[in-house]
Amino acid sequence: MIMVTGIGWWRREASGCLLSSKESKETGQGVFSSQFKNFGRLDRDSKAAAYAVALALKDASMDYPLAPGLTAGICGGGPEGCLGADLLYFRDYVDCGRTLGRGNYFIYTLPTSPLAECAIHFGLEGPVLYAAGAPSPLAGPLECAMNAIGDAQADAMLAGFVSDDGAVFLLLSPPEKAGQKNCLRPEDVMDVMKKRQGANDMTGALGLLDNMIKERGIRTAV
Amino acid sequence: MSTAQQALIVSSDMITPYGRGAGAAWDGLMAGRSAISDIGRFPTGAFKASNAGIIDGLEYRGEKSLVMQMLERLLEGVAVPPDTRLYLATTKGEIDLLERAVLEGGSEKDAALSRPEVLLARLREMLSIEGDGTVVSAACASGASALAMAASDIVSGRAGTALVVACDSVTEFVYSGFSSLMAIDTGQARPFDSDRSGLSVGEAAAYALVTTPQRAAGMDMHDTPVAVTGWGMSSDANHMTGPSRDGRGLWLAIKKAMEMAGAGPDGLGSVSAHGTGTMYNDSMEMKALKLAFGDDNKKPVYSVKGGMGHSMGAAGLVEALLAAVSLREGAVPPTVGVESVDAEATGWVSKEARRISGRGNNKTLTTNSGFGGINAALILESLEAQRA
């Protein structure tokens, strides 16, 4: 059985863990339980994704590197994809006379780049995929993550999205692998994200998740 | 895998630098001919190289994007059931629209038309598909990953028919980027050669319609269908642009695919490798294949990228479809561009075409890897009886 065992979200002004009701007090690298190598060179979306993933794992009370034998992957999306990184790279290339691109900008022009940065830091050896499309930026990654676990591609998956105002990631894992007991059925989350209005951005998706937790009465303090 | 669970590729087509159709690409590869040529689309004087696998007759920065021109040709007359699940695999899609917006002082809104979700919506409209569809991007393993996701939908019963469309093009954006990473060979790519020094960028578009045997029975098919019987996806979790040195990440993907297909090391007859021509990729791949099969259990391994270039998000699908041709023909093409096979690949890779014989000659493995350490492996099975 696979459940949503952790939900982490990050914005410039605040961040938190939804299932354990924790507001995150840590800022910057303090969110990570081990040093994030070369964090300063990451682009904006990669930093946002990394914070949210760290908080999702923290929400589930799951340490990383993950326990041996537990393979996890990551599936993400986003309303803007990597448009910001594309513009940054190509404008810089043009401004520099169209002679040499900047490699450190180019590597973030793949929509999977933030996910790959997370895979490297958190030791995620399962699938790394960008899956986007209507009806909401969370629905595609969530479905993709559920299918990956169903196909035995991973034991656990992170699913989420990055947008202009932050990132949210959900951890799907066997509940017994998480250190806390609050969880949601991924099918219920999918249903909400597909059918309810307002799931198209970070604020809307977080609001829907929060309401869902309140309605079902499973949000408890750890 | 029982017949009821099979995911069959029942219809497919491609446009590559060799021309239209898998037949054109197959013939070019079997003849050892490279379709890599000089780029006339944008100035290359500042770059280390000036050639790529280019498709003839496409207008650059004209009214339509390069991939849209490819897809309009490719999908003309293609009809799929309205409930078909659509997957679009790409890395940069219509990035030439963003180039044009930046170069002509257009707005951010103009640039945003390059987002693959916009292309996905247009594909749905072109094909009259009802569902939302999904953009799949997994770096240079995008095409293979999307095919795996489509096969998963069919095998699990989540969809009756799935269409995978994969595309990417040679643009100044992509070429300057690879050039900045010093990843391009000055000549044509020489996968698995001892003197290889980089990749050749390429472009292509392809589609594959995947369905159940039951639905396939009612379809008009030109070729015997090929089944996708196993798939694996993994991450090196190691580096943003370089593969893991030990091949373990790709091996994990291969292992998952082999387990799903129920194929042991002797149960596969050939391998279509990613084989970019970069020093690190090709070395990593040989290590992964040796982990999967054993050092001395040599299989016929080939790469098509010396012939047509590396078509990025399209590569995995193009190569899977050519691997299907390989199964039907009972042969693997030469690795175009290789002169002196690297010591690591000796006995596996050849500059000659080879017949596939022995156990497992009706099954083949394809592998793809990309930036961020993303890997995908597929196992395809011919439904024709195993050849003697």
Coordinates of C-alpha atoms in Angstrom, one line a residue:
Chain A
M1 CA 0.0 0.0 0.0
I2 CA 1.3 3.4 -1.0
M3 CA 0.2 6.6 0.8
V4 CA 1.1 10.3 0.8
T5 CA 3.3 10.3 3.9
G6 CA 4.8 13.8 3.6
I7 CA 4.0 17.2 2.1
G8 CA 6.6 19.9 2.0
W9 CA 6.1 23.4 0.7
W10 CA 8.4 26.4 0.3
R11 CA 7.9 30.0 -0.5
R12 CA 10.4 32.9 -0.1
E13 CA 8.6 34.2 3.0
A14 CA 7.5 30.9 4.6
S15 CA 7.7 27.2 4.4
G16 CA 6.2 24.2 6.1
C17 CA 5.2 20.5 6.4
L18 CA 1.5 19.9 5.9
L19 CA 0.8 16.5 7.4
S20 CA 2.7 17.1 10.7
S21 CA 1.4 20.7 10.9
K22 CA 4.9 22.0 11.2
E23 CA 5.9 25.5 10.3
S24 CA 9.5 25.3 9.3
K25 CA 11.7 27.6 11.3
E26 CA 14.8 26.8 9.4
T27 CA 16.0 29.1 6.6
G28 CA 18.4 28.5 3.8
Q29 CA 20.6 25.5 4.1
G30 CA 19.2 24.8 7.6
V31 CA 16.3 22.9 5.9
F32 CA 18.7 20.2 4.8
S33 CA 19.9 17.5 7.2
S34 CA 23.2 17.3 5.4
Q35 CA 25.2 19.9 3.5
F36 CA 23.9 20.6 0.0
K37 CA 27.0 20.7 -2.0
N38 CA 27.4 23.8 -4.3
F39 CA 23.8 25.0 -3.4
G40 CA 24.7 28.5 -4.4
R41 CA 25.1 27.6 -8.0
L42 CA 21.6 26.1 -8.3
D43 CA 19.0 28.1 -10.3
R44 CA 15.9 29.5 -8.6
D45 CA 13.6 26.6 -9.5
S46 CA 16.2 24.0 -8.3
K47 CA 16.5 25.7 -5.0
A48 CA 12.8 25.8 -4.5
A49 CA 12.4 22.1 -5.4
A50 CA 15.2 21.1 -3.1
Y51 CA 13.7 23.0 -0.2
A52 CA 10.2 21.5 -0.7
V53 CA 11.6 17.9 -1.1
A54 CA 13.6 18.3 2.1
L55 CA 10.5 19.4 3.9
A56 CA 8.4 16.6 2.4
L57 CA 10.9 14.1 3.7
K58 CA 11.0 15.9 7.1
D59 CA 7.2 15.8 7.2
A60 CA 7.4 12.0 6.8
S61 CA 10.2 11.8 9.3
M62 CA 12.2 10.1 6.7
D63 CA 16.0 10.5 6.8
Y64 CA 18.2 10.6 3.8
P65 CA 20.2 9.1 2.3
L66 CA 17.3 6.7 2.2
A67 CA 17.5 3.3 3.9
P68 CA 19.3 0.7 1.9
G69 CA 16.9 -1.2 -0.3
L70 CA 14.4 1.7 -0.5
T71 CA 14.6 3.1 -4.0
A72 CA 12.9 6.5 -4.5
G73 CA 12.4 8.6 -7.6
I74 CA 11.0 12.0 -8.4
C75 CA 8.4 13.3 -10.8
G76 CA 7.7 17.0 -11.2
G77 CA 6.0 19.6 -13.2
G78 CA 5.2 23.3 -13.2
P79 CA 3.0 25.9 -14.9
E80 CA 6.0 27.6 -16.5
G81 CA 8.3 24.6 -17.1
C82 CA 11.8 25.9 -17.6
L83 CA 10.8 29.1 -19.5
G84 CA 12.6 31.3 -17.0
A85 CA 15.9 29.3 -17.4
D86 CA 15.5 29.3 -21.2
L87 CA 15.1 33.1 -21.4
L88 CA 18.0 33.6 -19.0
Y89 CA 20.3 31.4 -21.1
F90 CA 19.4 32.7 -24.5
R91 CA 19.3 36.4 -23.6
D92 CA 22.7 36.1 -22.0
Y93 CA 24.0 34.3 -25.1
V94 CA 22.6 37.0 -27.4
D95 CA 23.9 39.8 -25.1
C96 CA 27.4 38.2 -25.3
G97 CA 27.4 38.5 -29.1
R98 CA 26.1 35.0 -29.9
T99 CA 29.5 33.4 -29.7
L100 CA 29.5 31.3 -26.5
G101 CA 26.7 30.2 -24.3
R102 CA 27.1 30.0 -20.6
G103 CA 27.2 26.3 -19.6
N104 CA 26.0 26.9 -16.1
Y105 CA 22.8 28.5 -17.5
F106 CA 22.4 25.9 -20.2
I107 CA 22.2 23.0 -17.8
Y108 CA 19.1 24.4 -16.3
T109 CA 17.2 24.7 -19.6
L110 CA 15.8 21.2 -19.1
P111 CA 12.6 20.9 -17.2
T112 CA 14.1 17.9 -15.4
S113 CA 17.1 19.9 -14.1
P114 CA 15.6 20.9 -10.7
L115 CA 14.5 17.2 -10.3
A116 CA 17.9 16.0 -11.2
E117 CA 19.5 18.3 -8.6
C118 CA 17.2 16.8 -6.0
A119 CA 18.0 13.3 -7.1
I120 CA 21.7 14.0 -6.7
H121 CA 21.4 15.5 -3.2
F122 CA 18.8 13.2 -1.8
G123 CA 20.2 10.0 -3.4
L124 CA 17.1 9.3 -5.5
E125 CA 17.9 6.4 -7.8
G126 CA 14.5 5.7 -9.2
P127 CA 12.8 7.5 -12.2
V128 CA 13.4 11.2 -12.7
L129 CA 10.6 12.6 -14.9
Y130 CA 8.9 15.8 -15.8
A131 CA 5.2 15.2 -16.5
A132 CA 3.1 18.2 -17.3
G133 CA -0.4 18.8 -18.8
A134 CA -3.8 19.8 -17.7
P135 CA -5.8 19.8 -15.5
S136 CA -3.4 20.9 -12.8
P137 CA 0.4 21.1 -12.3
L138 CA 0.2 18.5 -9.6
A139 CA -2.0 16.0 -11.3
G140 CA 0.5 14.9 -14.0
P141 CA 3.4 14.3 -11.6
L142 CA 1.2 12.6 -9.1
E143 CA -0.2 10.2 -11.6
C144 CA 3.2 9.5 -13.0
A145 CA 4.6 8.8 -9.5
M146 CA 1.7 6.4 -8.7
N147 CA 2.3 4.5 -12.0
A148 CA 6.0 4.3 -11.4
I149 CA 5.5 2.7 -8.0
G150 CA 2.8 0.4 -9.6
D151 CA 5.4 -0.7 -12.2
A152 CA 8.0 -1.5 -9.6
Q153 CA 10.3 1.3 -10.8
A154 CA 10.6 2.6 -7.3
D155 CA 9.4 1.9 -3.7
A156 CA 8.7 5.6 -3.1
M157 CA 8.3 8.7 -5.2
L158 CA 8.2 12.4 -4.7
A159 CA 5.7 14.2 -6.8
G160 CA 5.2 18.0 -7.0
F161 CA 5.7 21.2 -8.9
V162 CA 7.7 24.3 -9.0
S163 CA 6.1 27.7 -9.8
D164 CA 7.1 31.3 -9.7
D165 CA 6.1 31.6 -6.1
G166 CA 7.6 28.4 -4.7
A167 CA 7.4 24.7 -4.7
V168 CA 5.3 21.9 -3.2
F169 CA 6.3 18.2 -3.1
L170 CA 4.5 15.1 -1.8
L171 CA 6.2 11.9 -0.7
L172 CA 4.5 8.7 -1.7
S173 CA 5.8 5.8 0.2
P174 CA 4.8 2.7 2.1
P175 CA 3.5 4.1 5.5
E176 CA 5.7 1.8 7.5
K177 CA 8.8 3.5 6.0
A178 CA 7.7 6.9 7.3
G179 CA 8.4 7.9 10.9
Q180 CA 4.9 9.5 11.5
K181 CA 1.5 8.1 11.0
N182 CA -0.5 10.9 9.3
C183 CA -1.1 10.1 5.7
L184 CA -3.5 10.6 2.8
R185 CA -4.6 8.3 0.0
P186 CA -2.9 9.4 -3.2
E187 CA -6.1 8.7 -5.1
D188 CA -8.0 11.2 -2.9
V189 CA -5.3 13.9 -3.6
M190 CA -5.5 13.1 -7.3
D191 CA -9.3 13.4 -7.2
V192 CA -9.1 16.8 -5.6
M193 CA -6.4 18.1 -7.9
K194 CA -8.3 16.9 -11.0
K195 CA -11.8 18.0 -10.1
R196 CA -11.7 21.1 -7.9
Q197 CA -11.1 24.6 -9.3
G198 CA -8.1 26.5 -8.1
A199 CA -5.4 23.9 -8.3
N200 CA -3.6 25.7 -11.0
D201 CA -1.0 27.5 -8.9
M202 CA 0.9 27.0 -5.7
T203 CA -1.5 28.9 -3.5
G204 CA -4.5 27.1 -4.9
A205 CA -2.9 23.7 -4.7
L206 CA -1.8 24.2 -1.1
G207 CA -5.2 25.6 -0.1
L208 CA -6.9 22.5 -1.5
L209 CA -4.5 20.2 0.2
D210 CA -4.9 22.0 3.5
N211 CA -8.7 21.9 3.2
M212 CA -8.7 18.3 2.4
I213 CA -6.6 17.5 5.5
K214 CA -9.0 19.6 7.7
E215 CA -12.1 18.0 6.1
R216 CA -10.9 14.5 6.7
G217 CA -9.7 15.2 10.2
I218 CA -6.4 13.5 9.8
R219 CA -4.2 16.4 10.5
T220 CA -2.6 15.9 13.9
A221 CA 0.3 17.4 15.7
V222 CA 3.4 15.3 16.0
Chain B
M1 CA 4.1 -11.9 -20.2
S2 CA 0.7 -13.2 -21.3
T3 CA -0.9 -12.0 -24.5
A4 CA -3.6 -10.2 -22.5
Q5 CA -1.0 -8.0 -20.9
Q6 CA 1.0 -7.1 -23.9
A7 CA 1.5 -3.6 -25.2
L8 CA 1.9 -3.7 -28.9
I9 CA 3.4 -1.0 -31.2
V10 CA 1.0 -1.3 -34.1
S11 CA 1.7 1.8 -36.1
S12 CA 4.7 4.1 -36.3
D13 CA 6.6 6.5 -38.5
M14 CA 9.6 8.9 -38.3
I15 CA 11.3 11.7 -40.0
T16 CA 15.1 11.8 -39.5
P17 CA 18.0 13.3 -41.4
Y18 CA 17.9 10.2 -43.6
G19 CA 14.4 11.2 -44.8
R20 CA 10.9 9.9 -44.2
G21 CA 10.3 6.6 -42.6
A22 CA 12.1 4.0 -40.7
G23 CA 13.0 2.3 -44.0
A24 CA 15.1 5.3 -45.2
A25 CA 16.9 5.4 -41.9
W26 CA 17.5 1.7 -41.8
D27 CA 18.8 1.6 -45.4
G28 CA 21.2 4.5 -44.7
L29 CA 22.5 2.9 -41.5
M30 CA 22.9 -0.5 -43.1
A31 CA 24.9 1.2 -46.0
G32 CA 27.2 2.8 -43.4
R33 CA 26.2 6.2 -44.7
S34 CA 26.1 9.3 -42.4
A35 CA 23.4 11.9 -42.9
I36 CA 25.3 14.4 -40.8
S37 CA 26.0 17.6 -42.8
D38 CA 26.9 21.2 -42.6
I39 CA 24.5 23.5 -40.7
G40 CA 23.2 26.3 -42.8
R41 CA 20.6 27.5 -40.4
F42 CA 22.6 29.8 -38.1
P43 CA 26.2 31.0 -38.0
T44 CA 28.5 28.4 -36.5
G45 CA 31.8 30.3 -36.8
A46 CA 32.2 30.7 -33.0
F47 CA 31.6 27.1 -32.3
K48 CA 33.9 24.1 -32.2
A49 CA 31.9 22.4 -35.0
S50 CA 29.6 23.3 -37.8
N51 CA 27.7 20.1 -38.6
A52 CA 24.6 18.2 -37.4
G53 CA 21.9 15.8 -38.5
I54 CA 19.6 18.1 -40.3
I55 CA 16.3 17.3 -42.0
D56 CA 16.0 18.8 -45.5
G57 CA 13.4 21.3 -46.4
L58 CA 12.6 22.9 -43.0
E59 CA 12.3 26.6 -42.7
Y60 CA 14.2 28.1 -39.7
R61 CA 12.5 30.9 -37.8
G62 CA 9.8 31.1 -40.3
E63 CA 6.1 31.0 -39.8
K64 CA 6.2 27.7 -38.0
S65 CA 8.6 26.1 -35.6
L66 CA 10.9 23.3 -36.9
V67 CA 9.2 20.6 -34.9
M68 CA 5.8 21.8 -36.0
Q69 CA 6.9 21.4 -39.6
M70 CA 8.2 17.9 -38.9
L71 CA 5.0 16.9 -37.1
E72 CA 2.7 18.2 -39.7
R73 CA 4.4 16.1 -42.3
L74 CA 4.6 13.1 -39.9
L75 CA 1.1 13.1 -38.7
E76 CA -0.7 14.0 -41.9
G77 CA -3.4 11.4 -42.4
V78 CA -2.8 9.7 -39.0
A79 CA -6.1 8.8 -37.3
V80 CA -6.3 7.6 -33.7
P81 CA -9.3 6.8 -31.5
P82 CA -10.5 9.9 -29.7
D83 CA -9.9 8.2 -26.3
T84 CA -6.2 7.7 -27.1
R85 CA -3.8 8.7 -24.3
L86 CA -1.3 11.2 -25.7
Y87 CA 2.3 11.5 -24.7
L88 CA 4.6 14.2 -26.1
A89 CA 8.2 13.5 -25.5
T90 CA 10.7 16.4 -26.0
T91 CA 13.5 18.3 -24.3
K92 CA 13.2 21.7 -26.1
G93 CA 10.1 21.4 -28.3
E94 CA 9.5 24.7 -30.2
I95 CA 12.5 26.5 -28.6
D96 CA 13.0 28.3 -31.9
L97 CA 9.9 30.4 -31.1
L98 CA 11.7 31.6 -28.0
E99 CA 14.8 32.4 -30.0
R100 CA 12.8 34.5 -32.4
A101 CA 11.0 36.3 -29.6
V102 CA 14.4 37.2 -28.0
L103 CA 16.1 38.1 -31.3
E104 CA 13.2 40.2 -32.5
G105 CA 12.5 42.0 -29.2
G106 CA 9.2 40.1 -28.6
S107 CA 7.5 39.8 -25.3
E108 CA 7.8 37.1 -22.7
K109 CA 4.3 36.0 -23.8
D110 CA 5.7 35.4 -27.3
A111 CA 8.5 33.4 -25.8
A112 CA 6.1 31.4 -23.7
L113 CA 4.6 29.9 -26.9
S114 CA 7.8 27.7 -26.9
R115 CA 6.5 25.8 -23.9
P116 CA 5.9 22.1 -24.7
E117 CA 2.4 22.3 -23.1
V118 CA 1.4 24.6 -25.9
L119 CA 2.6 22.1 -28.5
L120 CA 0.8 19.4 -26.6
A121 CA -2.5 21.3 -26.9
R122 CA -2.0 21.8 -30.7
L123 CA -1.2 18.1 -31.1
R124 CA -4.4 17.2 -29.3
E125 CA -6.3 19.4 -31.7
M126 CA -4.5 18.1 -34.8
L127 CA -5.3 14.5 -33.8
S128 CA -8.8 15.2 -32.3
I129 CA -7.8 13.5 -29.0
E130 CA -10.2 14.1 -26.1
G131 CA -8.0 13.6 -23.1
D132 CA -5.5 16.0 -21.6
G133 CA -2.3 14.3 -22.6
T134 CA 1.0 14.6 -20.9
V135 CA 4.3 16.2 -21.8
V136 CA 7.1 13.8 -20.8
S137 CA 10.6 15.1 -20.4
A138 CA 13.4 13.0 -19.1
A139 CA 16.4 14.7 -20.9
C140 CA 17.7 12.5 -23.7
A141 CA 15.8 9.5 -22.3
S142 CA 12.4 11.3 -23.0
G143 CA 11.3 9.3 -26.0
A144 CA 12.1 6.0 -24.3
S145 CA 10.4 7.1 -21.0
A146 CA 7.3 8.2 -22.8
L147 CA 7.1 4.8 -24.6
A148 CA 7.5 3.1 -21.3
M149 CA 4.7 5.2 -19.8
A150 CA 2.4 4.4 -22.8
A151 CA 3.2 0.7 -22.5
S152 CA 2.4 0.8 -18.8
D153 CA -1.0 2.4 -19.5
I154 CA -1.8 -0.5 -21.9
V155 CA -0.5 -3.3 -19.7
S156 CA -2.3 -1.9 -16.6
G157 CA -5.6 -1.3 -18.5
R158 CA -5.5 2.4 -17.8
A159 CA -5.8 3.1 -21.5
G160 CA -6.8 1.1 -24.6
T161 CA -4.6 3.1 -27.0
A162 CA -1.7 5.4 -26.3
L163 CA 0.1 7.6 -28.8
V164 CA 3.7 8.7 -28.2
V165 CA 4.9 11.6 -30.3
A166 CA 8.6 12.5 -29.8
C167 CA 10.4 15.5 -31.4
D168 CA 13.4 17.8 -31.1
S169 CA 15.2 20.1 -33.5
V170 CA 18.6 21.5 -34.2
T171 CA 18.5 25.2 -33.1
E172 CA 21.1 27.8 -32.2
F173 CA 19.9 27.5 -28.6
V174 CA 20.7 23.8 -28.4
Y175 CA 23.8 23.9 -30.5
S176 CA 25.4 26.8 -28.6
G177 CA 24.6 25.1 -25.4
F178 CA 26.2 21.8 -26.3
S179 CA 29.1 23.7 -27.7
S180 CA 29.6 25.6 -24.4
L181 CA 29.9 22.2 -22.7
M182 CA 32.5 21.2 -25.2
A183 CA 30.4 18.1 -26.0
I184 CA 30.4 18.3 -29.8
D185 CA 32.7 16.3 -32.1
T186 CA 34.4 18.6 -34.7
G187 CA 33.6 16.0 -37.4
Q188 CA 30.8 13.5 -37.1
A189 CA 30.1 11.5 -33.9
R190 CA 32.1 8.3 -33.6
P191 CA 30.3 6.3 -30.9
F192 CA 32.4 3.6 -29.2
D193 CA 35.5 4.6 -31.2
S194 CA 38.8 4.8 -29.3
D195 CA 39.2 8.4 -30.7
R196 CA 35.7 9.6 -30.1
S197 CA 35.5 13.2 -29.0
G198 CA 31.8 14.1 -28.7
L199 CA 28.4 14.0 -30.1
S200 CA 26.7 15.3 -33.2
V201 CA 23.5 17.1 -32.6
G202 CA 20.6 15.9 -34.6
E203 CA 16.8 16.3 -35.1
A204 CA 13.9 14.0 -35.6
A205 CA 10.3 13.4 -35.0
A206 CA 8.5 10.1 -34.6
Y207 CA 5.3 8.6 -33.4
A208 CA 4.3 5.2 -32.1
L209 CA 0.7 4.0 -31.5
V210 CA 0.6 1.4 -28.7
T211 CA -2.4 -0.8 -28.0
T212 CA -3.7 -4.1 -26.8
P213 CA -3.7 -7.3 -28.9
Q214 CA -7.5 -7.1 -28.8
R215 CA -7.6 -3.6 -30.3
A216 CA -4.8 -4.4 -32.6
A217 CA -6.8 -7.3 -34.1
G218 CA -9.1 -4.7 -35.7
M219 CA -6.4 -2.5 -37.1
D220 CA -4.9 -2.3 -40.5
M221 CA -1.1 -2.9 -39.9
H222 CA 1.7 -2.8 -42.4
D223 CA 4.2 -4.6 -40.2
T224 CA 4.1 -7.4 -37.7
P225 CA 3.6 -5.6 -34.4
V226 CA 6.4 -5.5 -31.8
A227 CA 5.6 -5.8 -28.1
V228 CA 7.1 -3.6 -25.4
T229 CA 7.6 -6.2 -22.7
G230 CA 9.9 -4.5 -20.2
W231 CA 11.0 -1.1 -19.2
G232 CA 13.2 0.4 -16.5
M233 CA 13.9 4.0 -15.4
S234 CA 16.6 5.1 -13.0
S235 CA 18.8 7.9 -12.0
D236 CA 22.6 8.0 -11.4
A237 CA 22.0 10.5 -8.6
N238 CA 25.5 11.6 -9.4
H239 CA 26.1 14.6 -11.6
M240 CA 24.2 17.2 -13.7
T241 CA 26.0 16.6 -17.0
G242 CA 28.2 13.6 -16.7
P243 CA 27.2 10.0 -16.2
S244 CA 28.3 7.9 -13.3
R245 CA 31.6 6.4 -14.1
D246 CA 30.7 2.8 -13.0
G247 CA 27.5 2.4 -15.1
R248 CA 25.5 1.3 -12.1
G249 CA 22.6 3.8 -12.7
L250 CA 22.0 2.6 -16.3
W251 CA 22.4 -1.0 -15.1
L252 CA 19.6 -0.5 -12.6
A253 CA 17.3 0.6 -15.4
I254 CA 18.4 -2.4 -17.6
K255 CA 17.9 -4.8 -14.6
K256 CA 14.3 -3.5 -14.0
A257 CA 13.5 -3.9 -17.7
M258 CA 14.9 -7.4 -17.9
E259 CA 13.1 -8.5 -14.7
M260 CA 9.8 -7.1 -16.1
A261 CA 10.3 -8.9 -19.4
G262 CA 11.4 -12.1 -17.7
A263 CA 14.6 -12.0 -19.8
G264 CA 17.8 -13.3 -18.4
P265 CA 21.3 -12.3 -19.7
D266 CA 21.0 -15.0 -22.4
G267 CA 17.4 -14.0 -23.3
L268 CA 18.3 -10.9 -25.4
G269 CA 19.8 -11.0 -28.8
S270 CA 21.0 -7.4 -29.4
V271 CA 21.3 -3.9 -27.9
S272 CA 20.6 -0.5 -29.4
A273 CA 22.8 1.6 -27.2
H274 CA 22.5 5.4 -26.5
G275 CA 26.1 5.7 -27.9
T276 CA 26.4 9.4 -28.1
G277 CA 30.1 9.5 -29.0
T278 CA 31.2 11.3 -25.8
M279 CA 34.0 9.7 -24.0
Y280 CA 32.2 9.3 -20.7
N281 CA 28.7 8.2 -22.0
D282 CA 30.0 5.3 -24.1
S283 CA 32.4 4.1 -21.5
M284 CA 29.6 4.2 -18.9
E285 CA 27.3 2.3 -21.2
M286 CA 29.8 -0.5 -21.8
K287 CA 30.2 -0.9 -18.1
A288 CA 26.4 -1.1 -17.6
L289 CA 26.0 -3.7 -20.3
K290 CA 28.8 -5.8 -18.9
L291 CA 27.1 -5.6 -15.5
A292 CA 23.8 -6.8 -17.1
F293 CA 25.1 -9.5 -19.3
G294 CA 28.6 -10.5 -18.0
D295 CA 32.0 -9.5 -19.3
D296 CA 32.2 -12.3 -21.8
N297 CA 28.5 -12.6 -22.8
K298 CA 29.0 -10.3 -25.8
K299 CA 25.9 -9.1 -27.6
P300 CA 25.7 -7.2 -30.9
V301 CA 25.6 -3.6 -29.8
Y302 CA 25.1 -0.6 -32.1
S303 CA 24.5 3.1 -32.0
V304 CA 22.7 5.1 -34.7
K305 CA 24.0 8.5 -33.7
G306 CA 27.0 8.5 -35.9
G307 CA 24.6 8.3 -38.8
M308 CA 21.8 10.7 -37.8
G309 CA 23.1 12.6 -34.9
H310 CA 21.6 12.8 -31.4
S311 CA 18.0 13.9 -31.6
M312 CA 17.7 14.4 -27.9
G313 CA 14.1 13.9 -26.7
A314 CA 13.2 12.1 -29.9
A315 CA 16.2 9.7 -29.8
G316 CA 14.7 7.1 -27.5
L317 CA 11.6 6.6 -29.6
V318 CA 13.4 6.7 -33.0
E319 CA 15.9 4.1 -31.7
A320 CA 13.1 1.9 -30.3
L321 CA 11.4 1.9 -33.7
L322 CA 14.6 1.2 -35.5
A323 CA 15.2 -1.7 -33.0
A324 CA 11.8 -3.0 -34.0
V325 CA 13.1 -3.0 -37.7
S326 CA 16.2 -4.8 -36.5
L327 CA 14.1 -7.5 -34.9
R328 CA 12.1 -7.9 -38.1
E329 CA 15.2 -8.0 -40.3
G330 CA 17.2 -10.3 -38.0
A331 CA 20.2 -8.0 -38.2
V332 CA 21.8 -5.0 -36.5
P333 CA 23.3 -2.1 -38.5
P334 CA 26.9 -1.0 -38.3
T335 CA 27.8 1.7 -35.9
V336 CA 28.3 4.5 -38.4
G337 CA 31.4 6.6 -37.7
V338 CA 33.3 4.0 -35.8
E339 CA 36.7 3.2 -37.2
S340 CA 38.7 1.7 -34.4
V341 CA 36.4 0.2 -31.8
D342 CA 37.4 1.1 -28.3
A343 CA 38.9 -1.6 -26.2
E344 CA 36.0 -1.5 -23.8
A345 CA 33.6 -2.2 -26.6
T346 CA 35.6 -4.7 -28.6
G347 CA 33.6 -7.8 -29.6
W348 CA 30.3 -5.9 -28.8
V349 CA 30.4 -3.0 -31.3
S350 CA 31.3 -3.3 -35.0
K351 CA 31.6 -1.2 -38.0
E352 CA 29.9 -4.0 -40.0
A353 CA 26.2 -5.0 -40.1
R354 CA 25.6 -8.3 -38.3
R355 CA 23.0 -11.0 -38.3
I356 CA 21.3 -11.8 -35.0
S357 CA 21.3 -15.4 -34.2
G358 CA 21.0 -17.8 -31.3
R359 CA 18.8 -17.6 -28.2
G360 CA 16.9 -14.4 -27.6
N361 CA 17.1 -13.3 -31.2
N362 CA 13.5 -12.2 -31.0
K363 CA 14.1 -9.8 -28.1
T364 CA 16.2 -6.6 -28.1
L365 CA 17.3 -4.0 -25.5
T366 CA 17.4 -0.3 -26.1
T367 CA 19.1 2.1 -23.7
N368 CA 19.1 5.9 -23.3
S369 CA 20.7 8.3 -20.8
G370 CA 20.6 12.0 -20.4
F371 CA 21.7 15.1 -18.4
G372 CA 21.1 14.8 -14.8
G373 CA 22.0 11.1 -14.8
I374 CA 18.5 10.0 -16.1
N375 CA 18.4 6.5 -17.7
A376 CA 15.8 4.5 -19.5
A377 CA 15.8 0.9 -20.9
L378 CA 13.3 -0.8 -23.0
I379 CA 12.9 -4.4 -24.1
L380 CA 11.1 -5.1 -27.3
E381 CA 9.9 -8.5 -28.5
S382 CA 9.1 -9.6 -32.0
L383 CA 5.8 -11.5 -32.2
E384 CA 7.2 -13.6 -35.0
A385 CA 8.6 -17.0 -34.0
Q386 CA 12.2 -17.0 -32.8
R387 CA 14.5 -17.7 -35.7
A388 CA 16.5 -20.8 -35.7

